[in-house]
One Martini backbone bead per residue (centre of mass of N, CA, C, O) as a GRO file, in nm:
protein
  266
    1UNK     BB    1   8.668  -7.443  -1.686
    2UNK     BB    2   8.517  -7.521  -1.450
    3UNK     BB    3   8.615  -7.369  -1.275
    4UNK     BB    4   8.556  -7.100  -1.434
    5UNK     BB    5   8.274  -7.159  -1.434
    6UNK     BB    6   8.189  -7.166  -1.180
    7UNK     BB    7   8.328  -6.897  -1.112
    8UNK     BB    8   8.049  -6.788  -1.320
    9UNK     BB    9   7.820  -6.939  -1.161
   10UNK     BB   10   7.924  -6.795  -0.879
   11UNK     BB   11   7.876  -6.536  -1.001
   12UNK     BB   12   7.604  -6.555  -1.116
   13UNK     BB   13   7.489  -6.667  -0.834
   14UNK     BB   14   7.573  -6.427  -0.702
   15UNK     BB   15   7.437  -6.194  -0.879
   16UNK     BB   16   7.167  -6.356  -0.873
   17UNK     BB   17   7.154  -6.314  -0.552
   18UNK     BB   18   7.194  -5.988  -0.570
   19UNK     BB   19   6.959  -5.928  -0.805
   20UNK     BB   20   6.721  -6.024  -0.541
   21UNK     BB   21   6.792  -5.790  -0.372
   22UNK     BB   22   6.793  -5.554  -0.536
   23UNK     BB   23   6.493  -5.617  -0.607
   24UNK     BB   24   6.391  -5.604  -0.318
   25UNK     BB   25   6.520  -5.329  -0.259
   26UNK     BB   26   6.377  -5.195  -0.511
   27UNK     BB   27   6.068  -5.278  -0.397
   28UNK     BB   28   6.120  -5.117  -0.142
   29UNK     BB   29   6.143  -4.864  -0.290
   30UNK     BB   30   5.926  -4.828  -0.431
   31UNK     BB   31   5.722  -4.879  -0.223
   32UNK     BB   32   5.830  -4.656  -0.041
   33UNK     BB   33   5.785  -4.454  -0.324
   34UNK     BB   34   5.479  -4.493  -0.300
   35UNK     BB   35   5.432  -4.412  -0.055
   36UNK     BB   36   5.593  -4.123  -0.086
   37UNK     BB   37   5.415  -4.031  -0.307
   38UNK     BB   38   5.164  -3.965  -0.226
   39UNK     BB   39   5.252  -3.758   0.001
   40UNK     BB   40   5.232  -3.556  -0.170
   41UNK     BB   41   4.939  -3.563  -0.270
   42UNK     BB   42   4.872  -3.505   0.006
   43UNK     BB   43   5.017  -3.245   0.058
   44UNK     BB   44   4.855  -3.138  -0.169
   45UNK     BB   45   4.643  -3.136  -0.101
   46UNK     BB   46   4.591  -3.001   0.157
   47UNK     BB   47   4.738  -2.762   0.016
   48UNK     BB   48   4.526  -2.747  -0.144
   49UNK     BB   49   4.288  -2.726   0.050
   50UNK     BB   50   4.397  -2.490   0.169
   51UNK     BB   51   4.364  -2.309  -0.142
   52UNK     BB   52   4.060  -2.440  -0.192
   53UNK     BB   53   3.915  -2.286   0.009
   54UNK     BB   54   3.986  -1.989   0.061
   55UNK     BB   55   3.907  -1.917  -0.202
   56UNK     BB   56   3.569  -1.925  -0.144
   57UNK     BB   57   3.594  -1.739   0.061
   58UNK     BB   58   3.718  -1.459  -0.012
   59UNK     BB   59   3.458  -1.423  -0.252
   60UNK     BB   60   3.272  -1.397  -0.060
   61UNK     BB   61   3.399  -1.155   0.120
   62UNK     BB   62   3.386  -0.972  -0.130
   63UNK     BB   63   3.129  -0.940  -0.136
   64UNK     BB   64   3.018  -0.860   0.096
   65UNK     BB   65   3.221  -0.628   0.121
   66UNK     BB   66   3.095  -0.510  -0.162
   67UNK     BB   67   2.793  -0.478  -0.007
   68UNK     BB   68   2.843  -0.312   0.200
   69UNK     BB   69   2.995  -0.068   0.094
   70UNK     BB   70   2.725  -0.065  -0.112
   71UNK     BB   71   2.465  -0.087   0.004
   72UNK     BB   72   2.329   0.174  -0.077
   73UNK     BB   73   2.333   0.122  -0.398
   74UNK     BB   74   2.142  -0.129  -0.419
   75UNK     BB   75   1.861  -0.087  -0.404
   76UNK     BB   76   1.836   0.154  -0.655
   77UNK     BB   77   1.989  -0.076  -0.865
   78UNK     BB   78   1.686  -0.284  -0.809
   79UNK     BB   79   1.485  -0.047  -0.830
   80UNK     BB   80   1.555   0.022  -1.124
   81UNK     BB   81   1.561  -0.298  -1.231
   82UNK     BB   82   1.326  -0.460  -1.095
   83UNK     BB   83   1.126  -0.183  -0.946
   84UNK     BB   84   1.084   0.026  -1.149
   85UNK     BB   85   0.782   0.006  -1.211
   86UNK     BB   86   0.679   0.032  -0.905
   87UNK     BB   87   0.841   0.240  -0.748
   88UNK     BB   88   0.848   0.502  -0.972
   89UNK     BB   89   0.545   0.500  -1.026
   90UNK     BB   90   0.377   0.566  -0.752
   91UNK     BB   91   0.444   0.890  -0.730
   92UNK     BB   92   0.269   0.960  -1.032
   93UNK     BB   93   0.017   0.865  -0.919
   94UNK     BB   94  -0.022   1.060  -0.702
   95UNK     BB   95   0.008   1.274  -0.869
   96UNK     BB   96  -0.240   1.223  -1.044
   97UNK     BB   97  -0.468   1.224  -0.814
   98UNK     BB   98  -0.421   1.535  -0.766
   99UNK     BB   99  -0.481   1.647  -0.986
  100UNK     BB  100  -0.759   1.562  -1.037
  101UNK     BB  101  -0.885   1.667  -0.808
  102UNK     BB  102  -0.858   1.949  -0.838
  103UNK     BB  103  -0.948   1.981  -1.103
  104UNK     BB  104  -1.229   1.912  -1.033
  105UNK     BB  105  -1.274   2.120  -0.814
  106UNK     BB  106  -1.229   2.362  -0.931
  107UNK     BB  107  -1.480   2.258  -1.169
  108UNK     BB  108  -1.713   2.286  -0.974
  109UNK     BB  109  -1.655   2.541  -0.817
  110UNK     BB  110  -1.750   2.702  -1.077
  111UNK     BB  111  -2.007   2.575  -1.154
  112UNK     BB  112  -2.143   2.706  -0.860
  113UNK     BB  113  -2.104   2.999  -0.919
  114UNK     BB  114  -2.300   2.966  -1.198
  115UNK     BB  115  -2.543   2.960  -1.048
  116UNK     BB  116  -2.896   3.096  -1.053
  117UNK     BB  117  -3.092   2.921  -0.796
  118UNK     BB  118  -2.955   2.979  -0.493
  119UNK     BB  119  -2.894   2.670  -0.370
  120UNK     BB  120  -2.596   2.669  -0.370
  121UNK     BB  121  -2.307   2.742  -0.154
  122UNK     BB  122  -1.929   2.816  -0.144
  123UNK     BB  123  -1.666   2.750   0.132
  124UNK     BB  124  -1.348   2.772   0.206
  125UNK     BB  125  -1.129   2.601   0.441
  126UNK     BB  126  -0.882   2.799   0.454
  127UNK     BB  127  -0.841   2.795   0.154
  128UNK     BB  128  -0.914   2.513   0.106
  129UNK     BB  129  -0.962   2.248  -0.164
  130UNK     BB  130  -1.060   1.993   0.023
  131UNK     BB  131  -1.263   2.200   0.199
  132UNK     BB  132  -1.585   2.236   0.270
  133UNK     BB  133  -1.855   2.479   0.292
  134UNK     BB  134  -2.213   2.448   0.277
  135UNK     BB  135  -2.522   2.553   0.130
  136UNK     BB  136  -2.868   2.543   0.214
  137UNK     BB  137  -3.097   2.733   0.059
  138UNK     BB  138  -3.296   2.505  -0.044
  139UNK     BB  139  -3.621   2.349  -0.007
  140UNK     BB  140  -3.881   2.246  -0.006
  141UNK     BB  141  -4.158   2.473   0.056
  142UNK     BB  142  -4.382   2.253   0.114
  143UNK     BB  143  -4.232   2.206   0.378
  144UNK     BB  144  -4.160   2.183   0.708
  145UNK     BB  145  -3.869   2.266   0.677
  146UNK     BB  146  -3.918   2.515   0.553
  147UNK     BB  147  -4.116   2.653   0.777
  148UNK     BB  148  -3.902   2.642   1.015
  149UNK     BB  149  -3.691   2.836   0.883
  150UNK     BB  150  -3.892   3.049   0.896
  151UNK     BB  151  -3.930   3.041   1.189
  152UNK     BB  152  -3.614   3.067   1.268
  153UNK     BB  153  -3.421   3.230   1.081
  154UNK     BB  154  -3.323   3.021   0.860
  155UNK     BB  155  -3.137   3.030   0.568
  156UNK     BB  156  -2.964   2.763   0.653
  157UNK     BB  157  -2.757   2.442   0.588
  158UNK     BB  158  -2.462   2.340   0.703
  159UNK     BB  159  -2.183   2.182   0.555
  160UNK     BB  160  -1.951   1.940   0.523
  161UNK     BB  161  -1.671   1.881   0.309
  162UNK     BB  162  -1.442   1.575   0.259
  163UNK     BB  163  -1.159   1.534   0.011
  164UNK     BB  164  -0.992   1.279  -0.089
  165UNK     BB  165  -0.752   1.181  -0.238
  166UNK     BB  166  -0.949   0.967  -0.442
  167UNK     BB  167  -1.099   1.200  -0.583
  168UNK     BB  168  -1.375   1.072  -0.753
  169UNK     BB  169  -1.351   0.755  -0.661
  170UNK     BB  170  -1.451   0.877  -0.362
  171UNK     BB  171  -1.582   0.997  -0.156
  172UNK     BB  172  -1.729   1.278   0.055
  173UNK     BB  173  -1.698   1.388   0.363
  174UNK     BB  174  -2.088   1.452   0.488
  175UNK     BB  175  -2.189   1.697   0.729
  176UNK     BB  176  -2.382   1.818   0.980
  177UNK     BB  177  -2.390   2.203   1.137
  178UNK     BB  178  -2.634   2.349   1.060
  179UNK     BB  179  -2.860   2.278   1.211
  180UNK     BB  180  -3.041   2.082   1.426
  181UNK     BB  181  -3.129   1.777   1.304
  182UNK     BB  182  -3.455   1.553   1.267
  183UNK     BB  183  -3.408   1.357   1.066
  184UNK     BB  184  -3.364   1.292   0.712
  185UNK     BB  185  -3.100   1.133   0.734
  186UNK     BB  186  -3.015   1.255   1.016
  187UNK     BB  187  -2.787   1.158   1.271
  188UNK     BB  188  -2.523   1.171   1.453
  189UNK     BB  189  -2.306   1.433   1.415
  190UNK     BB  190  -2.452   1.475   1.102
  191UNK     BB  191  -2.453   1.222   0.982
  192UNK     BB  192  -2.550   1.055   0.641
  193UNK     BB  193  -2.808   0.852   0.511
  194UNK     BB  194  -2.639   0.773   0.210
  195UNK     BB  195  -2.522   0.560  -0.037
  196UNK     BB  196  -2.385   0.791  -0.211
  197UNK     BB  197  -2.151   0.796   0.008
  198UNK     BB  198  -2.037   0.558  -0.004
  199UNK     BB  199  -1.845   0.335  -0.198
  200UNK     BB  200  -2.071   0.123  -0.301
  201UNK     BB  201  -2.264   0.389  -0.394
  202UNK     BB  202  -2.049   0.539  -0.587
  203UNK     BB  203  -1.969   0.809  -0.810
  204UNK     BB  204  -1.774   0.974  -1.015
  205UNK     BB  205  -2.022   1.131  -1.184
  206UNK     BB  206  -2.064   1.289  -0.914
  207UNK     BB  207  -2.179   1.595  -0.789
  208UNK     BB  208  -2.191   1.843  -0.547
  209UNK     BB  209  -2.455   1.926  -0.665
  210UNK     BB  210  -2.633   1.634  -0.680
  211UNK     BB  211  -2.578   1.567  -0.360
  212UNK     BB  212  -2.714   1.793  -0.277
  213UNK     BB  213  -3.019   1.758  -0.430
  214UNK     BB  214  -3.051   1.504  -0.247
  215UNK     BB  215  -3.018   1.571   0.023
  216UNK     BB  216  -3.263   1.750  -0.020
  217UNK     BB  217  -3.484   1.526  -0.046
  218UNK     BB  218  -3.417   1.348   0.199
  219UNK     BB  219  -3.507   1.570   0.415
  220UNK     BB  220  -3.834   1.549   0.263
  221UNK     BB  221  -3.885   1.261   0.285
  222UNK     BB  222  -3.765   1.209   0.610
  223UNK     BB  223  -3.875   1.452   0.796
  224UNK     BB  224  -3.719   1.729   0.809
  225UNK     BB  225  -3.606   1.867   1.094
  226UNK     BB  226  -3.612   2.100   1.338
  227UNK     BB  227  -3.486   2.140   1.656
  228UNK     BB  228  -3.634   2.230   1.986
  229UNK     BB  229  -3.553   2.146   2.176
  230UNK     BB  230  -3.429   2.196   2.532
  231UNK     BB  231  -3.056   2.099   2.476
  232UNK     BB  232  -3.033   2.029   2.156
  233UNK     BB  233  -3.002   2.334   2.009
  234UNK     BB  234  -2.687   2.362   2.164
  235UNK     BB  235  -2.596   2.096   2.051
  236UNK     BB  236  -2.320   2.053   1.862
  237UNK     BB  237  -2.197   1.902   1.637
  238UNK     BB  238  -1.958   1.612   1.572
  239UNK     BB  239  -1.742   1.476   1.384
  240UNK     BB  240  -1.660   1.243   1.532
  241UNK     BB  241  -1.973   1.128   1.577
  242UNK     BB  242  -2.006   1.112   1.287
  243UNK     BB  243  -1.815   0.912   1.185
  244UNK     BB  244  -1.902   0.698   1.434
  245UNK     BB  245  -2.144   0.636   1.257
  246UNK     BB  246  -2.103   0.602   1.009
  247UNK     BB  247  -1.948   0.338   1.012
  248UNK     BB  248  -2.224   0.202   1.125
  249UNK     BB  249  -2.384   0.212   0.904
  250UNK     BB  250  -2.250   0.089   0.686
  251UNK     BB  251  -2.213  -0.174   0.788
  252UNK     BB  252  -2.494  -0.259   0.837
  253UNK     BB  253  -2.562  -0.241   0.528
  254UNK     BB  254  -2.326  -0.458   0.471
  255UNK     BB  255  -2.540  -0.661   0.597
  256UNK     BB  256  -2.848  -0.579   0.487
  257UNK     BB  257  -2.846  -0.320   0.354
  258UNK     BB  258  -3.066  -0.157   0.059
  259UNK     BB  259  -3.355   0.062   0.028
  260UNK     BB  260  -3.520   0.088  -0.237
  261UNK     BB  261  -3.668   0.280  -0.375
  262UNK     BB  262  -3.941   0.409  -0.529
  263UNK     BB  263  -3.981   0.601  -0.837
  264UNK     BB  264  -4.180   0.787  -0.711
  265UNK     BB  265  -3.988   0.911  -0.496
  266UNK     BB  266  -3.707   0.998  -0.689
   0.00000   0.00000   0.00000
């Protein structure tokens, strides 16, 4: 029995021994198999990562290239949803703008037609109704302007008046175009030196009767005569020349100001 016993012993200890080979074995191979096992989620992120980075790639590619192909429907699908209000807006201004200056000015053309007073006659330029030529047919008679034009065979003065786009809210410019004229508050090329056809001094209230006949009094107030030197005469006034005077006054005016006269003065 103790031989049985020895080599169940030995049976045992054979066993025994064997079981921490095996279990070395196993442990090796566990080992092994841990080592192992990582390397597919190593293989598999890899590939996961080949296969998650790609992902936001094409998307974002089809993005642009949704972008590209459709670019030109773009502008109008965010100018329609986000600056539906101010894109589509613009148009319907200006031509708000075009209307009422129209319809001002050919109501005032009308209403100039009506007087009774000979005062000032308008003909249009090219059948322009936004560029007018007037005549002032009438200054204070007791006026030394007044004794030139009869002396000179001069029946009126005559002026030009161009209405921009954003008129009544912003001034026409009004230039002397004949005859040749000094003093009077009448500049090189005809511009004319009066507050309220600036834009600082306009209101949209004014007509052009009315500007009309401030100029007329700013003539004899400002003791305007008729030009008779020899060889200023002949030299007709001029836009361009007319422009930059304006322009030029404008500046100093709004640099130095203006002299309001006194109510006396009217």
């Amino acid at each position: 029995e103790a031989k049985k016993v020895a080599p169940g012993l030995a049976a045992a200890a054979a066993g025994g021994a064997s079981g921490p080979a095996e279990a070395e074995e196993e442990a090796e191979e566990e080992k092994n198999g841990a080592a192992a096992q990582p390397q597919p989620p190593e293989e598999q992120m890899e590939v996961g990562g080949t296969e998650l980075k790609p992902e936001p790639r094409p998307h974002k590619l089809q993005q642009q290239q949704q972008q590209q192909q459709a670019g030109s429907k773009v502008p109008p699908a965010s100018a329609s949803s986000t600056g539906g209000g101010a894109v589509p807006g613009q148009p319907p201004n200006k031509q708000h703008c075009a209307q009422v200056r129209s319809r001002r000015l050919m109501k005032e053309l009308q209403d100039i037609r009506k007087l009774n007073d000979h005062f000032i006659s308008v003909e249009l330029v090219d059948d322009n109704l936004f560029e007018w030529n007037v005549k002032l047919l009438q200054v204070d008679k007791d006026s030394a302007l007044w004794q030139d034009m009869k002396e000179t065979s001069t029946d009126f003065i005559l002026l030009n008046l161009n209405f921009p786009d954003n008129f009544p809210f912003s001034p026409p410019f009004m230039r002397v175009l004949s005859p040749r004229l000094e003093n009077g508050y009448v500049l090189d090329g005809g511009a004319i030196c009066m507050e309220l056809l600036t834009p600082r001094g306009w209101s949209s209230a004014y007509t052009v009767e009315a500007v009309m006949r401030q100029f007329a009094a700013s003539l004899v107030k400002g003791q305007g005569r008729i030009c008779r030197k020899l060889g200023k005469t002949k030299k007709s006034f001029t836009r361009k020349e007319a422009e930059a005077t304006f322009k030029s006054l404008v500046k100093t005016h709004e640099k130095y100001g203006w002299v309001t006269p006194p109510v006396s003065d009217g």
